[in-house]
Amino acid sequence: MGESVRTLSYGSWPSPVDAALAAAHDGRPDDVGFVGDEVWWTAPRPTEGGRRTLVRRHADGTEEPVLPAPWNVRSRVIEYGGRPWGAATTDSGPLVVFVNFADQRLYACTPGDGEPRPLTPLSAVGGGLRWIEPDPRPERGEVWCVLEEFTGEGPTDLRRVPVAVPLDGSAADDRGAVRELAPERHRFVTGPRLSPDGRRAAWLAWDHPRMPWDGTELIVAEVGPEGTFQEARTVAGGPEESIAQADWAPDGTLLYASDRTGWWNLYRDGRPLCPREEEFGGPLWKLGQRWFAPLDSGLIAVLHGRGAAVLGILDPETGEVVDAAGPWTEFAPTLAAYGERSEMGVPPPGGWGKVVAVGASPHSGYEVVELDARTGRARVIGAPHEDATDPEFYPRPRIRTFTGPGGREIHTHLYPPHHPGCRAPDGELPPYVIWAHGGPTSRSPLVLDLEIAYFTSRGIGVAEVNYGGSSGHGREYRNRLREQWGVVDVEDCAAVALALADEGTADRARLAVRGGSAGGWTSAASLATTDVYACGTISYPILDLTGWGTGETHDFESQYLESLIGPYAEVPDRYTDRSPAEHAERVTAPFLLLQGLDDVICPPVQCERFLDRMAGRGVPHAYLAFEGEGHGFRRAETMVRALEAELSLYAQVFGLTPPGVPVLELTR
């Protein structure tokens, strides 16, 4: 028989899920791709300074990192980056081209054949030269990609164009050797996709003030004899139609995911393939994200769903989707397909192919999954989930839909306190933390997260709120936040918190709110405009809309507030009225403020301005700023310090006694 269950107050349960364990398992494999018959991907290394490495899975199933420390495979284009590597097979082995984070140069290497060699120059201007979505084309002696080029010192002094970089290294010290494939016509562009016959290229483009989930254009151009793009024309998209991804089918037809009906659905040359009220695409936060991948057989691997994204195979002739069997309930927007062919180069009857994806579930972290499109069999082939501790300590989530103001639905993941060996005294209600995701045009996936387990296994509940404005539920749900940021998100989070208290799930006196980036904004705005929460954790936030919207952030989001708040020229007072930094006197609950000092998206000045206005007000708080961290923490030691500080805040405010947690010093 097992040990008897102990009765201990919520928040004081001993847990094997410590902050170091949670930090060591932060991040996921990403950017999967085939190199010949091998599968490669990028992988996080939080204990190695937060770098990302490139992992290679050989045909025999063995894995090895391609690049040792300190190489860091990550691009800073639009600051959020995207696909930072590409490869081609050659007679001498795989030719790999990647972006190194430290200097943002493109490098090329053949594994096992010396150090990577630079292909692009450094720049002394502004943020320099940056590259993304490299697509090596050895037959042309080039790598095609997108160039982000700073033309001045300001964060918006830049241009973006598709380019061809010589593979011989002749551009390593000569920007002039980089060939531009098309004139600069749009503020933002994605990497060009070449048609099977090599005669056409397709890419996405958009301009301020739109974000890519508001409206994009799908552009097709002819590829001229010298490899330049000619006769470019828009074939789909517009100011109110978002094309999330485009690619070519093997027969030369053009596939794309458009939300013209209110849902991202898949189209082939303008004809819908599987019209449904669910998403076959998502918000393009990173360049190179892929929600579908065409197979040589004519079938299409897709990610689709409502509130979650699962992996399936779409037959474009019938519109039928067959989902992969397996435990995975959520897949990241990174897909790659490998079309197998017979020795004669003709697909066998019915055709087949392999698909690789990155999937997870509430009981397992993200792992690399291979799907055989012929048999429907799926299996883990890389980064396999291994239980870091007894899975009995993992959270046991529930999917809930709450009702907000006006009767609107609020989609939520609820994680009650859970411990196999502890229970709370009869009549005691647990503390709960409301988690607001970033974006805000994003969502919280229902997957195993040891940060959540860190709290739930100690007796603190977590509720992830996919508030109005979140993705995954159609354009109408996303548009709820238009000009309502700081209102709808705050109201929805509060409605969930109060509903949990009213139904007897949570202790009304022990509610907290936390979030990072846009979620940090929602947390701060919640503390400034409601009395729902006893305390809050605010990470790398936006706190002053006027400053952030007039030059304090990067180019990609520099006009995001035009849709989230309203045109600044027309409603400047709204920017002031909603900013927590302008209303510090309204914040009376204790809070923890966490910030990376290298953050150019939500810079430290936002926190400093807010703290200056909080000075002398007697509100208990702490400010932890981390050298070497940008927007979102990547280093294990940072994540450990942040998690322990957050738990200590809740312990002090809620009267909890978690064992072994350093005390956070709060100032007034």
XYZ file of C-alpha atoms in Angstrom:
668
model
C 0.000 0.000 0.000
C 1.152 3.559 -0.650
C 1.855 6.180 1.951
C -1.104 7.819 3.609
C -2.250 11.176 2.301
C -1.191 14.097 4.473
C -3.422 17.052 5.272
C -1.557 20.297 4.638
C -2.730 23.779 3.745
C -2.763 24.809 0.113
C 0.563 26.293 -0.956
C 2.574 24.292 1.575
C 2.665 20.927 -0.178
C 6.218 19.606 -0.751
C 6.922 19.055 -4.431
C 9.657 17.387 -6.503
C 8.996 19.933 -9.261
C 11.468 22.638 -8.288
C 12.358 25.739 -10.278
C 15.541 24.200 -11.686
C 13.583 21.243 -13.063
C 11.019 23.524 -14.680
C 13.747 25.715 -16.195
C 15.697 22.757 -17.593
C 12.619 21.664 -19.555
C 11.651 25.075 -20.893
C 11.384 25.495 -24.657
C 10.625 23.044 -27.437
C 12.098 21.588 -30.615
C 11.235 23.732 -33.638
C 12.013 24.439 -37.298
C 11.873 20.780 -38.379
C 13.035 19.832 -41.847
C 14.242 16.978 -44.021
C 17.834 16.909 -45.239
C 17.819 14.000 -47.653
C 16.247 11.192 -45.639
C 17.338 12.688 -42.318
C 15.252 14.867 -40.004
C 16.806 18.002 -38.484
C 15.450 20.581 -36.049
C 16.498 23.341 -33.668
C 16.486 22.613 -29.939
C 16.677 24.764 -26.793
C 19.636 24.653 -24.431
C 18.541 26.699 -21.379
C 21.510 25.506 -19.301
C 23.934 26.657 -22.033
C 23.160 30.346 -21.848
C 19.762 29.892 -23.484
C 21.174 29.171 -26.944
C 19.486 27.043 -29.613
C 21.400 24.343 -31.370
C 20.750 22.379 -34.559
C 20.075 18.662 -34.087
C 20.515 15.993 -36.733
C 18.747 12.625 -36.668
C 20.583 10.087 -38.771
C 18.777 7.417 -40.770
C 19.702 4.849 -38.093
C 17.823 6.864 -35.458
C 20.804 8.337 -33.628
C 20.806 12.055 -32.814
C 23.684 14.497 -32.610
C 24.020 18.271 -32.306
C 25.387 19.768 -35.505
C 26.819 22.910 -33.918
C 28.583 23.061 -30.537
C 28.487 26.017 -28.161
C 28.649 28.937 -28.553
C 26.873 28.711 -31.939
C 23.295 29.875 -31.463
C 20.914 29.179 -34.356
C 18.428 32.010 -34.125
C 17.443 35.039 -36.215
C 16.368 38.479 -34.993
C 14.402 39.455 -38.105
C 11.215 41.230 -36.891
C 12.809 40.494 -33.445
C 10.679 37.360 -33.063
C 12.714 35.602 -35.719
C 11.520 32.459 -37.422
C 13.118 29.718 -39.451
C 16.890 30.299 -39.050
C 18.361 27.419 -41.082
C 18.109 25.549 -44.346
C 20.046 22.727 -45.960
C 20.605 20.972 -49.247
C 22.178 17.620 -50.065
C 25.370 17.673 -52.129
C 27.923 15.108 -53.241
C 30.099 16.039 -50.265
C 27.267 15.824 -47.725
C 24.652 18.178 -46.319
C 25.245 21.864 -46.995
C 23.825 23.775 -44.034
C 23.162 27.509 -43.983
C 22.134 29.110 -40.680
C 21.860 32.415 -38.827
C 24.124 32.851 -35.796
C 22.384 34.892 -33.099
C 25.432 36.729 -31.741
C 26.315 38.558 -34.971
C 23.222 37.781 -37.120
C 25.410 36.700 -40.016
C 24.587 33.832 -42.337
C 27.039 30.936 -42.103
C 27.514 27.811 -44.190
C 29.040 24.504 -43.191
C 29.257 20.853 -44.077
C 29.109 18.894 -40.801
C 32.449 17.306 -39.996
C 34.312 19.502 -42.464
C 35.678 22.404 -40.441
C 34.233 25.492 -38.816
C 31.230 27.311 -40.317
C 32.256 30.075 -42.710
C 30.474 33.453 -42.927
C 28.469 34.255 -46.043
C 27.317 37.769 -45.144
C 28.996 40.892 -43.749
C 28.666 42.683 -40.464
C 27.085 46.127 -40.502
C 27.890 49.196 -38.450
C 24.511 50.788 -39.208
C 21.713 50.545 -36.654
C 20.775 46.958 -35.929
C 22.857 45.725 -38.822
C 22.067 43.151 -41.489
C 19.767 40.280 -40.555
C 18.621 37.233 -42.497
C 15.874 34.638 -42.247
C 14.367 31.629 -44.037
C 17.580 30.583 -45.815
C 16.920 28.271 -48.768
C 20.206 26.963 -50.222
C 20.260 26.538 -53.988
C 23.632 24.971 -54.824
C 22.675 24.656 -58.497
C 22.645 28.459 -58.629
C 25.545 28.895 -56.220
C 23.250 30.908 -53.931
C 21.067 30.823 -50.856
C 17.735 32.616 -51.149
C 16.371 34.304 -48.031
C 14.897 37.518 -46.649
C 17.178 40.418 -45.768
C 16.249 42.879 -43.031
C 18.585 45.856 -43.513
C 18.839 48.781 -41.135
C 19.341 52.108 -42.872
C 19.686 54.278 -39.753
C 19.958 54.180 -35.987
C 16.221 54.144 -35.222
C 14.271 50.912 -34.652
C 12.090 51.594 -37.706
C 14.880 52.724 -40.050
C 14.985 49.569 -42.159
C 13.877 47.735 -45.261
C 13.109 44.096 -46.085
C 13.564 42.351 -49.443
C 14.052 38.823 -50.796
C 17.691 38.322 -51.752
C 20.203 35.816 -53.073
C 23.475 35.429 -51.158
C 26.488 33.804 -52.883
C 27.497 30.484 -51.366
C 31.161 31.060 -52.223
C 31.574 33.622 -49.421
C 32.127 36.559 -51.767
C 29.548 38.595 -49.820
C 31.169 37.956 -46.438
C 32.758 41.402 -46.590
C 30.778 42.939 -49.437
C 27.114 43.899 -49.085
C 27.163 44.741 -52.789
C 27.576 41.061 -53.666
C 24.120 40.293 -52.262
C 21.651 40.194 -55.137
C 18.141 41.557 -54.528
C 15.518 39.326 -56.121
C 12.732 41.914 -56.198
C 12.361 45.649 -55.629
C 11.354 46.854 -52.198
C 7.571 47.184 -52.425
C 6.301 46.225 -48.976
C 7.381 46.757 -45.390
C 7.268 43.054 -44.566
C 7.911 39.990 -46.721
C 8.273 36.272 -46.141
C 10.766 33.991 -47.837
C 9.970 33.138 -51.475
C 8.679 29.661 -52.318
C 9.741 28.395 -55.750
C 7.286 26.463 -57.932
C 8.189 22.878 -58.933
C 9.198 23.967 -62.443
C 11.299 26.837 -61.067
C 9.447 29.411 -63.156
C 7.390 31.168 -60.453
C 7.931 32.366 -56.901
C 5.317 33.091 -54.250
C 5.600 35.018 -51.004
C 3.528 36.983 -48.505
C 3.720 40.740 -47.888
C 2.011 43.354 -45.752
C 2.422 46.947 -44.632
C 1.872 49.128 -41.584
C -0.405 49.565 -39.744
C -1.645 46.026 -40.411
C -0.351 43.019 -38.560
C -0.124 39.786 -40.590
C -3.256 38.350 -38.929
C -5.167 41.479 -39.991
C -4.350 41.443 -43.691
C -1.609 40.164 -45.984
C -1.112 39.834 -49.724
C -0.092 36.685 -51.567
C 2.264 37.715 -54.365
C 3.302 35.601 -57.337
C 6.057 36.567 -59.764
C 7.785 35.053 -62.761
C 11.409 34.034 -62.243
C 13.495 35.614 -64.983
C 16.533 34.103 -66.708
C 18.893 35.793 -64.229
C 16.886 34.664 -61.237
C 15.098 37.932 -60.529
C 11.375 38.194 -59.838
C 9.376 39.850 -62.598
C 5.738 40.769 -63.231
C 4.835 40.493 -59.544
C 1.088 40.477 -58.928
C -1.219 39.995 -55.948
C -3.368 36.872 -56.345
C -5.096 36.738 -52.928
C -5.390 38.598 -49.642
C -5.990 42.217 -48.795
C -6.517 44.643 -45.894
C -9.136 42.389 -44.224
C -7.929 38.983 -45.449
C -5.003 37.260 -43.803
C -2.993 34.697 -45.769
C -1.006 32.793 -43.143
C 1.059 30.565 -45.449
C 1.498 29.775 -49.132
C 3.233 26.917 -50.938
C 3.196 25.078 -54.238
C 1.644 21.661 -54.774
C 3.690 19.153 -56.815
C 1.412 19.738 -59.828
C 2.214 23.461 -59.823
C -1.039 24.676 -58.286
C -0.812 27.276 -55.524
C -1.925 26.350 -51.998
C -2.606 28.913 -49.304
C -4.363 29.367 -45.954
C -6.781 32.327 -45.968
C -9.269 33.593 -43.380
C -11.563 35.227 -45.954
C -14.550 33.337 -44.442
C -13.592 34.223 -40.863
C -11.553 31.040 -40.420
C -8.127 30.168 -41.818
C -9.032 27.493 -44.385
C -6.981 25.912 -47.130
C -7.350 26.933 -50.802
C -5.907 25.666 -54.076
C -5.771 28.277 -56.825
C -8.593 30.107 -55.069
C -10.866 27.094 -54.537
C -11.595 25.982 -50.951
C -10.394 22.457 -50.227
C -11.978 21.785 -46.846
C -14.321 24.590 -45.765
C -14.857 24.319 -42.016
C -15.336 26.601 -39.041
C -11.913 25.748 -37.699
C -8.381 26.980 -38.246
C -5.919 25.575 -40.794
C -3.528 28.455 -40.059
C -2.619 30.896 -37.340
C -1.058 34.262 -36.519
C 2.280 34.722 -38.276
C 4.438 35.760 -35.328
C 7.558 34.178 -36.858
C 8.603 34.020 -40.489
C 8.631 30.499 -41.865
C 5.875 29.030 -39.702
C 4.117 26.156 -41.492
C 0.604 24.869 -40.857
C 0.498 22.698 -43.979
C 2.933 20.787 -46.176
C 2.122 19.303 -49.610
C 3.157 15.702 -50.322
C 4.330 14.341 -53.670
C 1.251 12.110 -53.757
C -1.010 15.152 -53.916
C -2.159 14.782 -50.321
C -1.519 17.632 -47.888
C -0.345 17.390 -44.290
C -2.296 19.924 -42.237
C -2.588 21.298 -38.741
C -6.200 22.102 -37.983
C -8.682 22.530 -35.186
C -10.605 24.888 -32.984
C -8.772 26.024 -29.880
C -6.058 23.450 -30.600
C -4.094 22.286 -33.635
C -3.918 18.570 -34.459
C -2.047 16.833 -37.280
C -3.946 15.291 -40.168
C -3.747 14.355 -43.835
C -6.084 16.178 -46.205
C -7.223 14.648 -49.489
C -7.788 17.749 -51.643
C -10.032 15.826 -54.035
C -12.571 14.768 -51.414
C -11.979 17.351 -48.663
C -11.579 14.524 -46.151
C -9.092 14.887 -43.292
C -7.732 11.847 -41.465
C -6.029 12.744 -38.214
C -2.871 11.094 -36.942
C -3.508 8.538 -34.225
C -1.564 9.090 -31.043
C -1.505 10.884 -27.713
C -0.673 14.327 -29.121
C -3.406 16.936 -28.780
C -1.444 20.022 -29.864
C 1.072 20.596 -32.652
C 3.362 23.583 -33.162
C 3.247 25.390 -36.546
C 6.300 23.654 -37.965
C 5.745 20.931 -40.557
C 7.964 19.310 -43.164
C 7.170 16.668 -45.769
C 9.370 14.167 -47.594
C 7.888 12.552 -50.699
C 9.126 9.022 -51.163
C 9.431 7.828 -54.772
C 10.294 4.531 -56.403
C 13.587 4.014 -58.224
C 11.922 5.110 -61.478
C 10.935 8.410 -59.861
C 7.216 7.644 -60.008
C 5.108 7.477 -56.859
C 3.689 4.019 -56.125
C -0.081 3.610 -56.612
C -1.850 5.972 -54.261
C 1.440 7.669 -53.420
C 2.889 8.110 -49.968
C 5.205 10.303 -48.003
C 6.489 11.137 -44.578
C 5.645 14.140 -42.478
C 7.497 15.454 -39.446
C 5.889 17.694 -36.870
C 6.302 18.775 -33.253
C 3.511 17.573 -30.970
C 2.629 17.553 -27.281
C -0.228 16.762 -24.904
C -1.314 17.630 -21.358
C 0.764 14.650 -20.223
C 3.870 15.067 -22.387
C 6.111 17.858 -23.607
C 6.807 18.703 -27.232
C 8.553 15.953 -29.201
C 9.404 15.364 -32.865
C 6.772 13.153 -34.463
C 6.903 11.343 -37.818
C 3.690 10.459 -39.643
C 3.626 7.925 -42.491
C 0.924 9.256 -44.796
C 0.476 5.852 -46.435
C -0.179 3.825 -43.287
C -1.345 6.598 -40.962
C 1.183 5.410 -38.380
C 2.756 8.099 -36.211
C 5.718 7.704 -33.905
C 8.182 9.777 -31.911
C 11.530 10.035 -33.661
C 13.258 12.871 -31.802
C 13.409 14.818 -28.547
C 11.239 12.142 -26.886
C 9.349 13.118 -23.777
C 10.871 11.665 -20.650
C 9.150 12.136 -17.344
C 11.281 14.529 -15.338
C 9.568 13.378 -12.183
C 6.731 11.097 -11.145
C 3.871 11.992 -13.550
C 1.493 11.767 -10.609
C 2.688 15.310 -9.840
C 1.719 16.634 -13.273
C -1.288 18.961 -13.547
C -4.654 17.516 -14.506
C -6.256 20.187 -16.660
C -9.871 20.794 -17.479
C -11.198 22.663 -20.510
C -13.758 25.225 -19.415
C -15.812 27.911 -21.134
C -16.889 30.798 -18.916
C -19.308 33.615 -19.607
C -18.050 37.168 -19.763
C -19.719 40.579 -20.086
C -22.473 40.628 -22.675
C -22.690 36.842 -22.567
C -19.482 36.326 -24.535
C -17.622 33.026 -24.256
C -14.202 32.899 -22.586
C -12.139 29.805 -23.340
C -10.009 28.672 -20.410
C -7.700 25.866 -19.304
C -8.140 25.150 -15.629
C -5.382 23.470 -13.616
C -6.586 22.704 -10.070
C -4.074 22.020 -7.282
C -2.944 18.412 -7.482
C -0.619 16.291 -5.351
C -0.770 12.498 -4.970
C 0.218 12.637 -1.323
C -1.418 15.789 -0.004
C -4.837 17.243 0.557
C -6.027 20.494 2.088
C -7.994 20.757 5.312
C -11.748 20.505 4.933
C -13.334 23.815 4.085
C -10.158 25.499 2.827
C -10.294 26.942 -0.685
C -7.138 27.126 -2.806
C -5.382 30.232 -4.092
C -5.494 30.637 -7.875
C -3.281 32.486 -10.348
C -4.855 33.756 -13.574
C -2.374 33.427 -16.447
C -2.704 35.919 -19.315
C -0.813 34.847 -22.439
C 1.303 37.141 -24.579
C 0.614 38.382 -28.058
C -2.108 39.336 -27.388
C -3.037 37.707 -30.725
C -1.955 34.280 -29.581
C -3.261 31.574 -27.257
C -2.260 29.231 -24.461
C -1.854 25.646 -25.730
C -3.088 22.759 -23.591
C 0.239 20.993 -23.088
C 2.385 19.804 -20.220
C 4.167 22.778 -18.690
C 6.381 22.216 -15.670
C 6.009 25.886 -14.725
C 2.345 25.172 -14.148
C 3.236 21.961 -12.299
C 5.563 24.026 -10.099
C 2.491 25.772 -8.695
C -0.236 23.119 -8.866
C 1.898 20.488 -7.135
C 2.327 22.913 -4.231
C -1.383 23.551 -3.915
C -1.842 26.686 -6.036
C -4.328 26.525 -8.902
C -3.699 28.019 -12.348
C -6.228 29.223 -14.925
C -4.948 29.993 -18.431
C -7.425 32.399 -20.008
C -7.688 32.573 -23.784
C -9.439 35.931 -23.552
C -11.220 37.689 -26.390
C -8.583 38.534 -28.985
C -6.916 35.125 -28.761
C -6.340 33.031 -31.864
C -7.735 29.558 -32.515
C -11.409 30.525 -32.483
C -11.860 32.432 -35.726
C -11.475 36.032 -36.830
C -14.539 37.315 -34.975
C -13.088 36.118 -31.666
C -9.725 37.717 -32.541
C -11.392 40.989 -33.470
C -12.979 41.351 -30.021
C -9.782 43.077 -28.953
C -9.774 45.698 -31.705
C -9.526 49.055 -29.911
C -10.412 47.181 -26.709
C -7.005 46.103 -25.411
C -6.879 46.743 -21.702
C -10.672 46.327 -21.565
C -11.793 42.984 -23.006
C -8.686 41.069 -21.906
C -8.911 42.523 -18.393
C -12.653 41.882 -18.175
C -12.339 38.304 -19.391
C -9.574 37.437 -16.942
C -11.531 39.001 -14.086
C -14.705 37.184 -15.107
C -12.918 33.837 -14.937
C -11.319 34.662 -11.583
C -14.611 35.749 -10.033
C -16.500 32.794 -11.499
C -13.988 30.419 -9.898
C -14.535 32.151 -6.579
C -18.326 32.217 -6.921
C -18.534 28.494 -7.690
C -16.324 27.626 -4.727
C -13.308 26.522 -6.760
C -10.972 29.344 -5.664
C -10.496 31.494 -2.578
C -11.809 34.978 -3.420
C -9.259 36.561 -1.085
C -6.332 34.708 -2.670
C -6.456 35.457 -6.387
C -3.422 36.611 -8.377
C -2.763 37.541 -12.000
C 0.412 36.994 -14.004
C 1.629 37.347 -17.574
C 4.535 38.275 -19.815
C 4.794 40.777 -22.682
C 1.196 41.528 -23.705
C 0.206 39.310 -20.779
C 2.322 41.574 -18.581
C 0.245 44.487 -19.852
C -2.973 42.638 -18.985
C -1.627 41.836 -15.514
C -0.628 45.438 -14.829
C -3.848 46.824 -16.281
C -5.807 44.363 -14.140
C -4.097 45.604 -10.986
C -4.720 49.227 -12.007
C -8.383 48.914 -12.957
C -9.889 46.130 -10.814
C -9.926 45.013 -7.193
C -10.100 41.319 -8.110
C -6.508 40.358 -7.328
C -4.528 40.338 -4.120
C -1.225 40.560 -6.048
C 0.313 40.100 -9.468
C 3.424 39.124 -11.429
C 4.280 41.364 -14.385
C 6.981 40.155 -16.793
C 8.688 42.191 -19.574
C 5.507 44.257 -20.003
C 4.082 47.173 -21.897
C 3.109 49.761 -19.282
C 3.077 53.103 -21.120
C 1.139 53.004 -24.386
C 2.120 56.493 -25.498
C 5.831 55.787 -25.184
C 5.604 52.284 -26.619
C 3.525 53.416 -29.568
C 5.713 56.397 -30.441
C 9.185 54.944 -30.805
C 10.009 52.743 -27.810
C 9.540 49.405 -29.546
C 10.666 47.569 -32.662
C 9.368 47.989 -36.194
C 7.162 44.886 -36.424
C 4.823 46.017 -33.635
C 5.447 49.755 -33.875
C 1.910 50.375 -35.174
C 0.180 47.414 -33.517
C -1.614 49.788 -31.142
C -3.403 51.413 -34.085
C -5.707 48.384 -34.070
C -5.460 47.365 -30.397
C -6.140 50.855 -28.985
C -7.090 53.027 -31.961
C -5.336 55.549 -34.224
C -3.089 57.628 -31.974
C -3.745 60.794 -33.967
C -7.479 60.419 -33.296
C -7.616 59.043 -29.731
C -4.426 60.131 -27.900
C -6.287 60.359 -24.592
C -7.186 56.689 -24.801
C -3.475 55.814 -24.770
C -3.057 57.787 -21.557
C -6.244 56.591 -19.895
C -5.418 52.902 -20.302
C -1.720 53.008 -19.363
C -0.856 51.648 -15.903
C 2.220 53.900 -15.894
C -0.090 56.923 -16.060
C -2.233 55.679 -13.185
C 0.223 54.298 -10.659
C -1.974 55.612 -7.861
C -4.580 53.000 -8.755
C -2.212 50.088 -8.088
C -2.559 49.107 -4.452
C -1.847 45.352 -4.564
C 1.700 43.965 -4.116
C 3.460 43.016 -7.332
C 6.617 41.492 -8.776
C 8.119 43.097 -11.884
C 10.510 41.025 -14.042
C 12.501 42.485 -16.941
C 15.304 41.564 -19.343
C 17.750 44.427 -19.756
C 18.420 43.570 -23.418
C 14.728 43.675 -24.352
C 14.092 45.882 -27.409
C 10.437 44.863 -27.764
C 9.311 45.941 -24.295
C 12.355 47.919 -23.145
C 13.344 48.430 -19.483
C 12.405 52.112 -19.665
C 8.765 51.037 -19.487
C 9.356 49.401 -16.089
C 11.551 52.230 -14.858
C 8.927 54.849 -15.674
C 6.264 52.847 -13.863
C 8.460 52.319 -10.790
C 9.321 56.018 -10.606
C 5.621 56.776 -10.321
C 5.117 54.050 -7.700
C 7.913 55.436 -5.499
C 6.849 56.452 -2.009
C 3.351 55.031 -2.321
C 3.930 52.221 0.184
C 2.861 49.360 -2.095
C 5.010 46.251 -1.467
C 6.821 45.245 -4.636
C 10.050 43.878 -6.098
C 11.838 44.573 -9.362
C 14.229 41.973 -10.782
C 16.155 42.953 -13.903
C 18.337 40.433 -15.722
C 21.488 41.183 -17.694
C 21.771 39.354 -21.003
C 18.063 38.553 -21.253
C 15.813 39.895 -23.972
C 12.092 39.514 -24.540
C 11.238 36.252 -22.807
C 13.729 34.502 -20.574
C 15.976 31.793 -22.018
C 18.666 31.191 -19.421
C 18.059 28.543 -16.784
C 19.407 30.664 -13.932
C 17.053 33.523 -14.864
C 14.015 31.267 -14.988
C 14.897 29.738 -11.613
C 15.212 33.142 -9.963
C 11.984 34.392 -11.544
C 9.909 31.347 -10.577
C 11.133 31.288 -6.999
C 10.506 35.015 -6.658
C 6.980 34.622 -7.979
C 6.182 31.825 -5.539
C 7.622 33.851 -2.670
C 5.359 36.784 -3.582
C 2.291 34.572 -3.395
C 3.492 33.007 -0.165
C 3.873 36.387 1.525
C 0.573 37.796 0.277
C -1.544 34.658 0.689
C 0.016 33.462 3.947
C 1.493 30.291 2.454
C 4.450 28.268 3.728
C 6.103 26.590 0.723
C 9.170 24.657 1.884
C 12.614 25.518 0.538
C 11.761 28.725 -1.336
C 14.048 31.772 -0.913
C 12.236 34.785 0.475
C 11.747 37.631 -1.982
C 12.483 40.986 -0.407
C 9.619 43.387 -1.017
C 10.171 47.124 -0.838
C 7.611 49.887 -0.409
